[in-house]
Every structure is written in C-alpha cells, then in structure tokens.
Coordinates of C-alpha atoms in Angstrom, one line a residue:
X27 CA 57.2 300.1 165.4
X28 CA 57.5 303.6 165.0
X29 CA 57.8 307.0 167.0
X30 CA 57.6 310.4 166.5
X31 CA 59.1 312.8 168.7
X32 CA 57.9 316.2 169.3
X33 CA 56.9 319.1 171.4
X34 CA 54.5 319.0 173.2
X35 CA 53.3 315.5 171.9
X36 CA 55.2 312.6 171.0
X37 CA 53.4 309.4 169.6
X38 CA 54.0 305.8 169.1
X39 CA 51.1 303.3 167.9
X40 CA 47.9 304.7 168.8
X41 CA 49.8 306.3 172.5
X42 CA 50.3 309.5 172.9
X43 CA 52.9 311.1 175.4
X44 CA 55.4 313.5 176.8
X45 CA 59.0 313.2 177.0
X46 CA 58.8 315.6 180.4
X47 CA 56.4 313.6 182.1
X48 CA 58.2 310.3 181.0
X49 CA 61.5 311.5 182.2
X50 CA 59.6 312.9 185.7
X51 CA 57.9 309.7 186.8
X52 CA 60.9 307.8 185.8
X53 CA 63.2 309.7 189.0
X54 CA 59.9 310.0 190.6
X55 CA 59.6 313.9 190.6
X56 CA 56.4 315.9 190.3
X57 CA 56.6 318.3 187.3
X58 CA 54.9 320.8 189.9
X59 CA 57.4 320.9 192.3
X60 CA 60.5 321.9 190.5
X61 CA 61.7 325.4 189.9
X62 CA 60.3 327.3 186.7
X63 CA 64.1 326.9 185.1
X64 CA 63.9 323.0 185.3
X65 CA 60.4 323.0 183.5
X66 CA 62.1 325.2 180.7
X67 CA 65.1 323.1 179.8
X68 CA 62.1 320.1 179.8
X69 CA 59.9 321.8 177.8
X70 CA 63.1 322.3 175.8
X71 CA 64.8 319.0 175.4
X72 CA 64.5 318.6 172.0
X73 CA 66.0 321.2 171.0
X74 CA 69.0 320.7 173.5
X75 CA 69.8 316.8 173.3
X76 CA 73.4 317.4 172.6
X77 CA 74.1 319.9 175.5
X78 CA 76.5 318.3 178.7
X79 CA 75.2 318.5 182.0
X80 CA 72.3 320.1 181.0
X81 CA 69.9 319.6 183.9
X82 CA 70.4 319.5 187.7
X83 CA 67.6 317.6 189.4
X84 CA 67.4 315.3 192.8
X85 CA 71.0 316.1 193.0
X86 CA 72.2 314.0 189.9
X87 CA 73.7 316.3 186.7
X88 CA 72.0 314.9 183.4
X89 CA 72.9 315.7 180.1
X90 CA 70.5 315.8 177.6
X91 CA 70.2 312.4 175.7
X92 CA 70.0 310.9 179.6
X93 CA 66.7 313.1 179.7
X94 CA 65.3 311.5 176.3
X95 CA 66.8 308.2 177.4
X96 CA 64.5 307.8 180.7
X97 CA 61.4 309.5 178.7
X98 CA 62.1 306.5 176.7
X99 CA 61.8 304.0 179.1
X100 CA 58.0 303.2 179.6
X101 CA 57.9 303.1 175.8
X102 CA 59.3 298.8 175.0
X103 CA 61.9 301.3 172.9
X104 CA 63.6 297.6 171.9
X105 CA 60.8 297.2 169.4
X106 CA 61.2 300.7 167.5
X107 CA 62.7 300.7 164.2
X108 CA 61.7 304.0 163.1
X109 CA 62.1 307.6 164.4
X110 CA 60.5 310.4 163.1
X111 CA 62.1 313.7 164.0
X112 CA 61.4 317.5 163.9
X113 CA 63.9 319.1 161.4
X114 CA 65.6 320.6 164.1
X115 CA 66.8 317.8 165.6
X116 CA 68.9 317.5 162.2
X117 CA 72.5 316.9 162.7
X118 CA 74.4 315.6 165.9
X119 CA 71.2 315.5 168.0
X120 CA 70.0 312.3 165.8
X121 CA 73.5 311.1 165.6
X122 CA 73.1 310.6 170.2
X123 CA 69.5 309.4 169.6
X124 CA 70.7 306.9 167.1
X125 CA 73.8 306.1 169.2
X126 CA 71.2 305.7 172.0
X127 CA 68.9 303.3 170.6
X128 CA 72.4 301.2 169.3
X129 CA 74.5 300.8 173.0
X130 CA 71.3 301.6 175.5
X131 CA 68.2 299.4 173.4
X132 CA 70.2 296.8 171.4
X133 CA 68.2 298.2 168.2
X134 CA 69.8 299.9 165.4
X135 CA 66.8 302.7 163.8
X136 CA 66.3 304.3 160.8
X137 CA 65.6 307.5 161.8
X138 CA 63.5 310.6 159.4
X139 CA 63.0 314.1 159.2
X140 CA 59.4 315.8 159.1
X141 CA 60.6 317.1 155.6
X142 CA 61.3 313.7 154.3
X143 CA 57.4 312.8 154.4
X144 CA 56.8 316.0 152.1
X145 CA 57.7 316.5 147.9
X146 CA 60.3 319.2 147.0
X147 CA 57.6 321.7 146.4
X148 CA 56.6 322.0 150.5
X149 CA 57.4 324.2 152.3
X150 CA 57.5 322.0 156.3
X151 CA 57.2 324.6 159.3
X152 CA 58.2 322.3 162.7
X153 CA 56.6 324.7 165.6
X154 CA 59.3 323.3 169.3
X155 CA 59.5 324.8 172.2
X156 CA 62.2 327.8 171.9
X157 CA 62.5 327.0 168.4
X158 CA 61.3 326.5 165.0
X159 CA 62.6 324.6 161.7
X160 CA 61.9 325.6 158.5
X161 CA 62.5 323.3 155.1
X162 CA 62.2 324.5 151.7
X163 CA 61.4 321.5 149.3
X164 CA 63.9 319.4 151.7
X165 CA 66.7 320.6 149.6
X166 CA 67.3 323.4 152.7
X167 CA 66.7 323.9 156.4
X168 CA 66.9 326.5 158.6
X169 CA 67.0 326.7 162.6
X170 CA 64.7 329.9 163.6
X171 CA 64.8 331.6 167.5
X172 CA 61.3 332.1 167.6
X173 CA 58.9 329.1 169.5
X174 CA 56.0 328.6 171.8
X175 CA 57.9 329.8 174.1
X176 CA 58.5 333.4 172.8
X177 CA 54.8 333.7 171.9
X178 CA 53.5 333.1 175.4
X179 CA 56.4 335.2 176.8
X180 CA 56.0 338.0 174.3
X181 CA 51.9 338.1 174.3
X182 CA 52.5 337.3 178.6
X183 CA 54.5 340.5 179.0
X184 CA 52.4 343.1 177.2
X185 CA 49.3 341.8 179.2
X186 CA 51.6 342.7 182.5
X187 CA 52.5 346.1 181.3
X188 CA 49.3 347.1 180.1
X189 CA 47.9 346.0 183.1
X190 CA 50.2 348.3 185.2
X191 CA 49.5 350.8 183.0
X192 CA 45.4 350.3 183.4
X193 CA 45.8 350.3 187.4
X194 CA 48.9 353.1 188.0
X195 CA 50.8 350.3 189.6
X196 CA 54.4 350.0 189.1
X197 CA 56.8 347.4 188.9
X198 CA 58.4 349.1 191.8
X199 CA 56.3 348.9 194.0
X200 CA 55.2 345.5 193.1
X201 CA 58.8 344.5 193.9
X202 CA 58.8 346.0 197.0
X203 CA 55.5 344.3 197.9
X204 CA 56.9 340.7 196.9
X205 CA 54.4 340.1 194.2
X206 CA 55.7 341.3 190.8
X207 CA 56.6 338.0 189.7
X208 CA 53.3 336.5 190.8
X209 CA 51.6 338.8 188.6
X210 CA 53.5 338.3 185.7
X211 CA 53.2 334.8 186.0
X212 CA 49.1 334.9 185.9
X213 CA 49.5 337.6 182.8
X214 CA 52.1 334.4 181.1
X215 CA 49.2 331.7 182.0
X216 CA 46.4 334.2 180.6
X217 CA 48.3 334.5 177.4
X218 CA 48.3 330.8 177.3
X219 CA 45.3 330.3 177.7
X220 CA 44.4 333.4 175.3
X221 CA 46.3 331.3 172.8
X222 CA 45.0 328.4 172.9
X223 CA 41.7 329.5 172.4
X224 CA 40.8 328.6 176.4
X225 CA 39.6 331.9 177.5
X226 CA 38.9 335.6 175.9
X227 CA 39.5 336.9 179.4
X228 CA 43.1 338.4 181.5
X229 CA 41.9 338.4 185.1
X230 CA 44.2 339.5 188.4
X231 CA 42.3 338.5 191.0
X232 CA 44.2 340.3 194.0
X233 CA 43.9 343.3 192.4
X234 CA 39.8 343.3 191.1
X235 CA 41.5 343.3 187.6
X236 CA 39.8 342.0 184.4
X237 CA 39.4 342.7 180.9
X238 CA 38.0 341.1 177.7
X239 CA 41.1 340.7 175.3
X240 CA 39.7 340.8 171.4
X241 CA 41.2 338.4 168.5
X242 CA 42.5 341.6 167.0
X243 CA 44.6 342.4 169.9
X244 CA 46.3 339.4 170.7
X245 CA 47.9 339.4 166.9
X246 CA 49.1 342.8 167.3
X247 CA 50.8 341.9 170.9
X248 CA 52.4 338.7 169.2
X249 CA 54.0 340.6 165.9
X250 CA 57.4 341.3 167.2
X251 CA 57.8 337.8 167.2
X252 CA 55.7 336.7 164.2
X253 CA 56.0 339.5 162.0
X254 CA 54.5 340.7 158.7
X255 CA 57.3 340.3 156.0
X256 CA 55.9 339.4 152.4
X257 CA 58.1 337.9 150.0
X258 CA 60.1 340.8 147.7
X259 CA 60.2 343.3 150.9
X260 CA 64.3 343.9 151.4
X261 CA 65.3 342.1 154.6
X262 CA 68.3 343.5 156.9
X263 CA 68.0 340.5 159.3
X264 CA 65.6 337.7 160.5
X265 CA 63.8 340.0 163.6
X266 CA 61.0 338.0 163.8
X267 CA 59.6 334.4 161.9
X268 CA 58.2 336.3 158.9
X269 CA 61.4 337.9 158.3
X270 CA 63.1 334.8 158.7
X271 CA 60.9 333.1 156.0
X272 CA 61.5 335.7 153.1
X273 CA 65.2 335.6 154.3
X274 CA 65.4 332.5 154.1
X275 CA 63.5 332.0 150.4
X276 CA 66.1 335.0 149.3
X277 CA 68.9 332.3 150.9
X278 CA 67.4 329.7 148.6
X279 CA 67.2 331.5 145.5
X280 CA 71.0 332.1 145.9
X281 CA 72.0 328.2 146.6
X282 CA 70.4 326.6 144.3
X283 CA 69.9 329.7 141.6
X284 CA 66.3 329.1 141.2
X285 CA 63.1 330.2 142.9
X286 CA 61.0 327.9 144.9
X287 CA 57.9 326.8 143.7
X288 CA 55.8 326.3 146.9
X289 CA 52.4 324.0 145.9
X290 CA 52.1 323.2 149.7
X291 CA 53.0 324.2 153.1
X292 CA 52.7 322.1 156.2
X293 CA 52.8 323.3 160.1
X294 CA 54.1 321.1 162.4
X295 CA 53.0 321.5 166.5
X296 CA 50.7 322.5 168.8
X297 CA 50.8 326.4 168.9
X298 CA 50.3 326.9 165.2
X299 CA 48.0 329.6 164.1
X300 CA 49.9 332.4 164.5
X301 CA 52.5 330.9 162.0
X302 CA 49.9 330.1 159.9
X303 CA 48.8 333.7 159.5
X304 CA 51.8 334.8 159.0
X305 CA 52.5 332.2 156.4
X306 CA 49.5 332.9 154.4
X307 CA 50.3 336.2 153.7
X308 CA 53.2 335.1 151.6
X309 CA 52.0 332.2 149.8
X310 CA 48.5 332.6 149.0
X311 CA 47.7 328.8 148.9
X312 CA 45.8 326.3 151.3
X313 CA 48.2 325.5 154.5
X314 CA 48.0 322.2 155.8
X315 CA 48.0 321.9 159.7
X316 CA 49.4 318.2 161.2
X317 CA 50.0 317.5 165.4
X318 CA 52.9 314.8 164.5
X319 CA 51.0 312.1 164.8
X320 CA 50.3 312.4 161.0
X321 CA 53.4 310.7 160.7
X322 CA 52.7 307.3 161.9
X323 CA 51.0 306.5 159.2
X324 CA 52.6 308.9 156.4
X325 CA 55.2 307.1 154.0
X326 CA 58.5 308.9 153.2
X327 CA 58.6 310.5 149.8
X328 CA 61.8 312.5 149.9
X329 CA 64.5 310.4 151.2
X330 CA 67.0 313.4 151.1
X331 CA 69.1 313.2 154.2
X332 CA 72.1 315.1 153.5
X333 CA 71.5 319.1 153.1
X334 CA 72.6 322.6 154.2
X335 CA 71.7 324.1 157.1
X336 CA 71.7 327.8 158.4
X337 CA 71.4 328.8 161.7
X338 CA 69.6 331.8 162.3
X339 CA 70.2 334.0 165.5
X340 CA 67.7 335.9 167.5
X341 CA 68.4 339.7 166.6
X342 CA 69.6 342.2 169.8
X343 CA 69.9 345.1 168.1
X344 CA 67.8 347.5 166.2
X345 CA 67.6 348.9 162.5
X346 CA 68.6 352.8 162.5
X347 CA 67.6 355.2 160.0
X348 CA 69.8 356.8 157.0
X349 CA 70.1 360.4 157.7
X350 CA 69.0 362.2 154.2
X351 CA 70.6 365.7 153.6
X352 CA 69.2 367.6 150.2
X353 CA 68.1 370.9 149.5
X354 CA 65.0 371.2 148.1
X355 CA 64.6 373.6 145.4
X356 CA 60.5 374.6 146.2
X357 CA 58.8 374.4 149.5
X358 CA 55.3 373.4 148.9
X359 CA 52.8 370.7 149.0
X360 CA 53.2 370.5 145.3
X361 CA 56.7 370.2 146.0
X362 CA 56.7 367.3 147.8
X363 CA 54.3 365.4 146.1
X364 CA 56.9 366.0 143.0
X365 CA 59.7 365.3 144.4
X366 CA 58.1 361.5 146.6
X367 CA 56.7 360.6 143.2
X368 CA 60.3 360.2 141.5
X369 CA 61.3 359.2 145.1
X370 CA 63.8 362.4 145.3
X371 CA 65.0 362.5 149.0
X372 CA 64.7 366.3 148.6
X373 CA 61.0 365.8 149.4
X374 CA 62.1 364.0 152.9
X375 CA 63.5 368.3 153.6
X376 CA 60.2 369.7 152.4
X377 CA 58.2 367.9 154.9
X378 CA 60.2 369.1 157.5
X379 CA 60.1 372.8 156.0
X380 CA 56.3 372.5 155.7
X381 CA 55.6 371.4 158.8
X382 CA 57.7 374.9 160.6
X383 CA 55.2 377.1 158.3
X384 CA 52.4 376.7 161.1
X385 CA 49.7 376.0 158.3
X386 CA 46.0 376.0 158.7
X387 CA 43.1 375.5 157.4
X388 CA 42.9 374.2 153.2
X389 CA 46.7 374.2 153.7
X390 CA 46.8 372.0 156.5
X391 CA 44.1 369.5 155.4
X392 CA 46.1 369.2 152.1
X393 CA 49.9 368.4 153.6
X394 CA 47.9 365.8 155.7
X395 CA 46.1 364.1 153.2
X396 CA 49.9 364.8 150.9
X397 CA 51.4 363.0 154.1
X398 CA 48.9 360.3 154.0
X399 CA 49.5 359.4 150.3
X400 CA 53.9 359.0 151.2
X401 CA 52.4 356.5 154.4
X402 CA 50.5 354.5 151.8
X403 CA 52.4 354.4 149.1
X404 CA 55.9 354.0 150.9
X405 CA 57.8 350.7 151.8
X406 CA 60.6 349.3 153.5
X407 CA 62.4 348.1 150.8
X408 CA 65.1 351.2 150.7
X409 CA 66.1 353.7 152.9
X410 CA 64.7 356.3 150.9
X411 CA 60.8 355.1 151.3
X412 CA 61.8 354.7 154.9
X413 CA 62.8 357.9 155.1
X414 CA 59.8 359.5 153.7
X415 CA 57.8 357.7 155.8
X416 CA 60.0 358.4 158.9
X417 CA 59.7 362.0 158.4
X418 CA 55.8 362.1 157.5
X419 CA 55.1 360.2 161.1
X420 CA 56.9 362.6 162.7
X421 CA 55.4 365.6 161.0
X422 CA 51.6 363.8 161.5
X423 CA 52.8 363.9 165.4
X424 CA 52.9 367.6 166.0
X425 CA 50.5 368.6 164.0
X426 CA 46.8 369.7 165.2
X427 CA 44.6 366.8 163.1
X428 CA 41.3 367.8 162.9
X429 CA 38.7 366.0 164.1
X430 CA 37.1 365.0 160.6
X431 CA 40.9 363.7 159.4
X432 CA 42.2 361.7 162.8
X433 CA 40.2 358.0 161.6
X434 CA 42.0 358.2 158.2
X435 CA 45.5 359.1 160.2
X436 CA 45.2 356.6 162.7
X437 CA 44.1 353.8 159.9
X438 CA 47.1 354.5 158.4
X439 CA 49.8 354.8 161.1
X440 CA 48.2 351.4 162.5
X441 CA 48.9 349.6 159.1
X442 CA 52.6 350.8 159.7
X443 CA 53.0 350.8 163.2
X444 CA 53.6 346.8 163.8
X445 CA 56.0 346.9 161.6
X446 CA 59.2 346.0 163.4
X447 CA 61.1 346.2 160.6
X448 CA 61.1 349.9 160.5
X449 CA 63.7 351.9 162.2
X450 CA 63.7 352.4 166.2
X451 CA 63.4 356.1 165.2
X452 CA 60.3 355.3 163.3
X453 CA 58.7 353.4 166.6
X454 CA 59.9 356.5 168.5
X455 CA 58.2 358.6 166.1
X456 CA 55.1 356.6 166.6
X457 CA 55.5 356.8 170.4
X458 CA 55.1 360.4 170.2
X459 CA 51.8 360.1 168.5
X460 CA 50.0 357.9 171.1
X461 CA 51.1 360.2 173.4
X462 CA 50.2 363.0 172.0
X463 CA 46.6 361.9 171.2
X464 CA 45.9 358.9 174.0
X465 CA 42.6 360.4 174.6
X466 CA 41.6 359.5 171.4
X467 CA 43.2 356.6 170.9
X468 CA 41.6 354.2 173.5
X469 CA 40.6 351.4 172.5
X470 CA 41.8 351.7 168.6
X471 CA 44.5 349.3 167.8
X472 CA 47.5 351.8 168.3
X473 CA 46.4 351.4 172.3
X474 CA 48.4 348.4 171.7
X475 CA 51.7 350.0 170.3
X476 CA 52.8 351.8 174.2
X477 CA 52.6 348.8 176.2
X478 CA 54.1 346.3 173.4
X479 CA 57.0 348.9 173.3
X480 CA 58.0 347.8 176.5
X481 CA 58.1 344.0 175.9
X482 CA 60.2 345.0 172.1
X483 CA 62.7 347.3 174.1
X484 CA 63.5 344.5 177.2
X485 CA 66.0 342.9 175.4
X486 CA 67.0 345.5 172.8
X487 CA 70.5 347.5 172.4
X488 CA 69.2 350.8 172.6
X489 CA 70.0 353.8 174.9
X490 CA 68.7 354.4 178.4
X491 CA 67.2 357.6 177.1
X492 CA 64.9 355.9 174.6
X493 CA 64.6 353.5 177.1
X494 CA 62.8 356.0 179.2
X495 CA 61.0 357.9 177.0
X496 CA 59.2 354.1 176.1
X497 CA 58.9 353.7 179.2
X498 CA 57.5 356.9 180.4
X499 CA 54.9 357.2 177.0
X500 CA 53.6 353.5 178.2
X501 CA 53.0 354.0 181.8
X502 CA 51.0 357.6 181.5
X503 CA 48.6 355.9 178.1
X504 CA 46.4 355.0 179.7
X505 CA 45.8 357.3 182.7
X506 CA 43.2 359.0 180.3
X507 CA 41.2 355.5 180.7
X508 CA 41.5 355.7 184.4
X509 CA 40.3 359.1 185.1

C-alpha cells in the first residue's frame, strides 16, 4: 500500500486524513482546546520531524517523529510499502520516518520524493505549512521560508492595521482594553477565509466593522511574501518566493553550467494560487495544480535520490541604496533625459536640481512626464536604474501634480511600489507620497502600500525613526476616509 504525506492532507487508498487530528485523538486531546503555539508546531510537523522535544502536551515531551508515529497509528502502517514525501522532508527527516517504519511497524519502505514522479524538465513547487520546496528537473532542491502560514499571517496583519487605521483605534488602547489579540485573530481567520475563496468580506463584529475586500487587494497585501521577481532581474537575496525562484534558477545555471529548460511546472498543496501567479509570470507555460493525492496513482519517472540542496533563510534586513555623487554639466529637462538615456548617474543630480527651481506650468508638466518616462523605463537590476528611480519618486512627492497628470503618476508609482526589492529608501520615498496626497488616493491600489508598510517593517532591521515615520504615515491614511 502506499501513503502520501502532506500538509494539510495526507492520503492512503482512497482515505484521506490529517496527521494533527491523528496524533490528537490518539492522546485523546481536542485540537480546540490547546494553546495557539501547540496547533503551530502541528500544523508544522512536517517540516520539523527531526527536532527533540519538540512538543509539550498532557504533560508528556514528544519529539517529532513520536508526533508522526501516533498520526500513524489508525492507518494498519504494517501494510505500507511506499511513502511519498514533500521534497522538504529530503534528508534526515526520511532517514527517522524510514527508521520508524523499520523498529516501530516491522516494515522496511521505499520511500519517494514529489520530484521523483516529474521528468528533468519540471519544475515541482511543494506548498507546507511554514515552508516551501522547490525542485528544478530533480537534479536540485531548495528549502524556501515562505508557507501557508506566512500568507495568512502576512494578508491577516495588514487587514488589522488597516482596520485600526479605518476606525482611529490604536493598538494601545486595544491592549489596555484586553482585546488586541482577539481582533487580530478575527483579521488572521478573515484572511483565511479571503484565501480560500470562502468569503469576499473582513467583518469585526464588536466594533460594527466591515468591508468588502476586492481580488486586487488581497495580491497586493500578500506580495512581500510572494513577490514579483521575473527571471534576468539581479537578485541581492531571496526576500520573498519569487525572488527565491530566479535565485534559485541563477543557482542552477552555476551547478550544472546550463540553463533549465522548464516544459512543465507542478504546485503541490492546498494554498496554491498565489504561487501560481507568481510562477506564471516567469515561465509563460500551463502550470499544473495537484493536492497530493495525485500521487497514489502516479508512477516514479525520475528515480534520482541523491542531489544538492540549499537552504534558503528568511531575509531580516533590508536593501539600502547606493548614494550617487556627479556633477552634472547642464541643468535641464533636456539634460536629464540625455544623461538617463546613456544611464549617466549625473542625471540622478539633475533631478534633484530641477526639482529646487520651483517650476510651473509647460515646465512642470514636462519634468513630470521626463520623470514618468525614468519610472517606466527603469529596473532593478543595477544601482544606477535604482537610483534614478529613487530620486524621481522622491521628486514626484513634493511636487504640486496637477489634476489632469495624478492617474498617469499614480499608475506608475503603483507598478513600482510592491516591489520589495527596491531599497527601504525607495518605500520611504513612496510613503511620503501617500501621505502627501491620501485624499486622492482612496481607494486606488496605493491605499494598500501604508497599512502593508507596517506588516513589511514588524520584523525588519531598520531604525526606530523609520519605524515611526511608517508608522505614523499608516495610522493618519485614512483619517481622510473617516471624516
């Protein structure tokens, strides 16, 4: 017989099950009853098999194989002779679950990968918990920080802030009323539910809150943690899964001193779509979606088992920009357009020039629409393009945009501004806009950018100055709104 085990769903025959609810009814404990912590490292257990001590429950330490042991139990696991695995279980994880099987079931296994049911031209994306692996062609695989978990978190936490910002509450004095984390629990379950496609609605009851949450919004809210890398972009670090993709294709091209050639891709789990999107903007081909149980019934067709892995970590800090000192020759709109065309960081001075001239009128409309053009036309493949487009946010934030010109500037900062592989200046830079112009921002998609500030910047190395200017800029966006 064989199994597949995943997250959320594991199968075996035509059963379907979970490894948490196993484990629970096993030592007789209601999943609702234990502490939010304890339904974590469940929801987790994959992805932590080979950690000691690794749960504290009904006063009995269990490491992590005990967990998948017990979840095991119900299942006749002395008739298995196959195991299917997410790819990151690769490694000493499967080594325990085979040990398992041998001294606790009396059955030696042969266990697979996802990857080994896929040719050398697939890409395999394995969606757990808190984590996510990615094989190229089987030949490679790499463990990512990004999961379910950090989607529900990360789309969970900008519902709570824009909702304080929507009502004037604070987190204060939600603290000092005992109910902060009761709120932000209802804003994680309506981002679940948002998610899954359950509900278009984030309601808080006690306090006669509700609001209709469009499609378009919820992708914005989840792009710190998805991303929107393409493939040839230069990469400082994997900040999010899309970076972590072309990273890791760059990684592959160096190994094995050959490009990939990607006929298929394959997403693996129950939270997939946002992968999915993210995925199809660098390989413009048909993605296959699969649940696991796929595998029951799939034969192996790469039987590689032995093959590198790299561990990527979840990045703290932020990318900073380059400083560019040059001394333009000519201060003009001409100028600049000149000096961006051949990319001479001179131009990155004339905008700064320019915008101390206090121009008007044809003047102004034309270093706009010049300003524009570098916003289009730049990218964040070298510091100098960055810094072009650094310094034409900044200018395009303190000047006075006419009324006929603010659409085009705000379609164009948006296309930018979920970039999170810009510099932390840039965001700031982008700050300043929104709060410049809020009232004519609602409801445009840079009405997202404030409140997702706060959920980029919780976990961030940056100073408590910045710190308080995001925070500040977030909480007085939408008082416009509430006037």
């Amino acid at each position: 017989m064989r199994v597949y085990l995943g997250y959320p769903l594991s199968y075996a025959d035509s059963r379907e099950f979970k490894l948490k609810d196993n484990f629970l009814a096993e030592i007789g404990v209601d999943y609702q009853s234990v502490p939010v912590e304890v339904k974590k490292k469940l929801l987790s257990l994959l992805e932590n098999l080979d950690k000691k001590d690794y749960l504290f429950i009904g006063d009995v330490f269990y490491d992590g194989i005990d967990l998948l042991e017990f979840a095991l139990f119900p299942l006749e696991p002395h008739s298995f002779e196959e195991v299917i695995l997410p790819g990151y279980v690769y490694g000493k994880p499967t080594f325990l679950i085979r040990n398992l099987f041998k001294n606790s079931f009396g059955r030696k296994i042969s266990t697979y990968y996802d990857f080994n049911f896929f040719n050398q031209k697939t890409v395999v994306i394995n969606v757990g918990y808190t984590r996510t692996s990615l094989s190229l062609g089987g030949k490679v695989l790499f463990n990512l920080p990004f999961g379910e978990y950090h989607l529900v978190d990360t789309l969970g936490n900008y519902l709570f802030n824009r909702f304080l910002g929507e009502t004037g509450l604070s987190n204060a004095n939600l603290r000092k009323e005992g109910v902060r984390g009761e709120v932000l629990d209802i804003c994680r379950s309506c981002a679940a539910r948002l998610l899954f496609g359950r509900t278009d609605q984030v309601e808080v009851p006690q306090f006669g809150y509700a609001r209709s949450v469009p499609q378009w919004e919820v992708e914005l809210a989840l792009s710190p943690v998805v991303g929107n890398a393409h493939f040839g972009e230069y990469v400082r670090s994997p900040s999010d899964f899309a970076s972590s993709l072309v990273l890791a294709l760059y990684t592959y091209e160096e190994l094995f001193v050959e490009r990939l050639k990607v006929e298929e891709v394959a997403v693996i789990g129950r939270l997939r779509w946002p992968f999915v999107k993210a995925v199809s903007r660098i390989f413009p081909i048909s993605i296959d979606e699969f649940s696991g149980k796929e595998f029951l019934s799939k034969e192996p067709v790469n039987r590689n088992f032995k093959l590198p892995v790299r561990n990527f970590s979840q990045e703290r800090s932020v990318l900073r920009a380059v400083p560019v000192e040059a001394e333009p020759e000519e201060i003009s709109v001409p100028a600049l357009r000149r000096y961006f065309n051949s990319r001479d960081p001179r131009g990155v001075r004339v905008i700064e020039e320019l915008l101390s001239l206090d121009l008007d009128g044809e003047s102004l409309t034309s270093f706009i629409y010049e300003l524009l053009t570098v916003m289009r036309r730049c990218s964040s493949r070298n510091s100098t393009d960055v810094a072009y487009l650094n310094s034409a946010i900044a200018a395009l934030s303190k000047l006075e945009i006419p009324d006929e010109l603010f659409e085009k500037v705000e379609r164009e900062l948006s296309q930018v501004a979920f970039n999170w592989n810009l510099p932390f200046e840039t965001k700031l830079n982008i700050l300043y806009f929104c709060f410049r112009f809020k009232e004519r921002l609602q409801g445009t998609p840079l009405s997202v950018f404030p409140p997702l500030m706060l959920s980029y910047i919780r976990e961030r190395k940056v100073t408590e100055g910045e710190k308080n200017f995001v925070r500040t800029v977030a909480e007085g966006f939408f008082t416009v709104s509430r006037s």
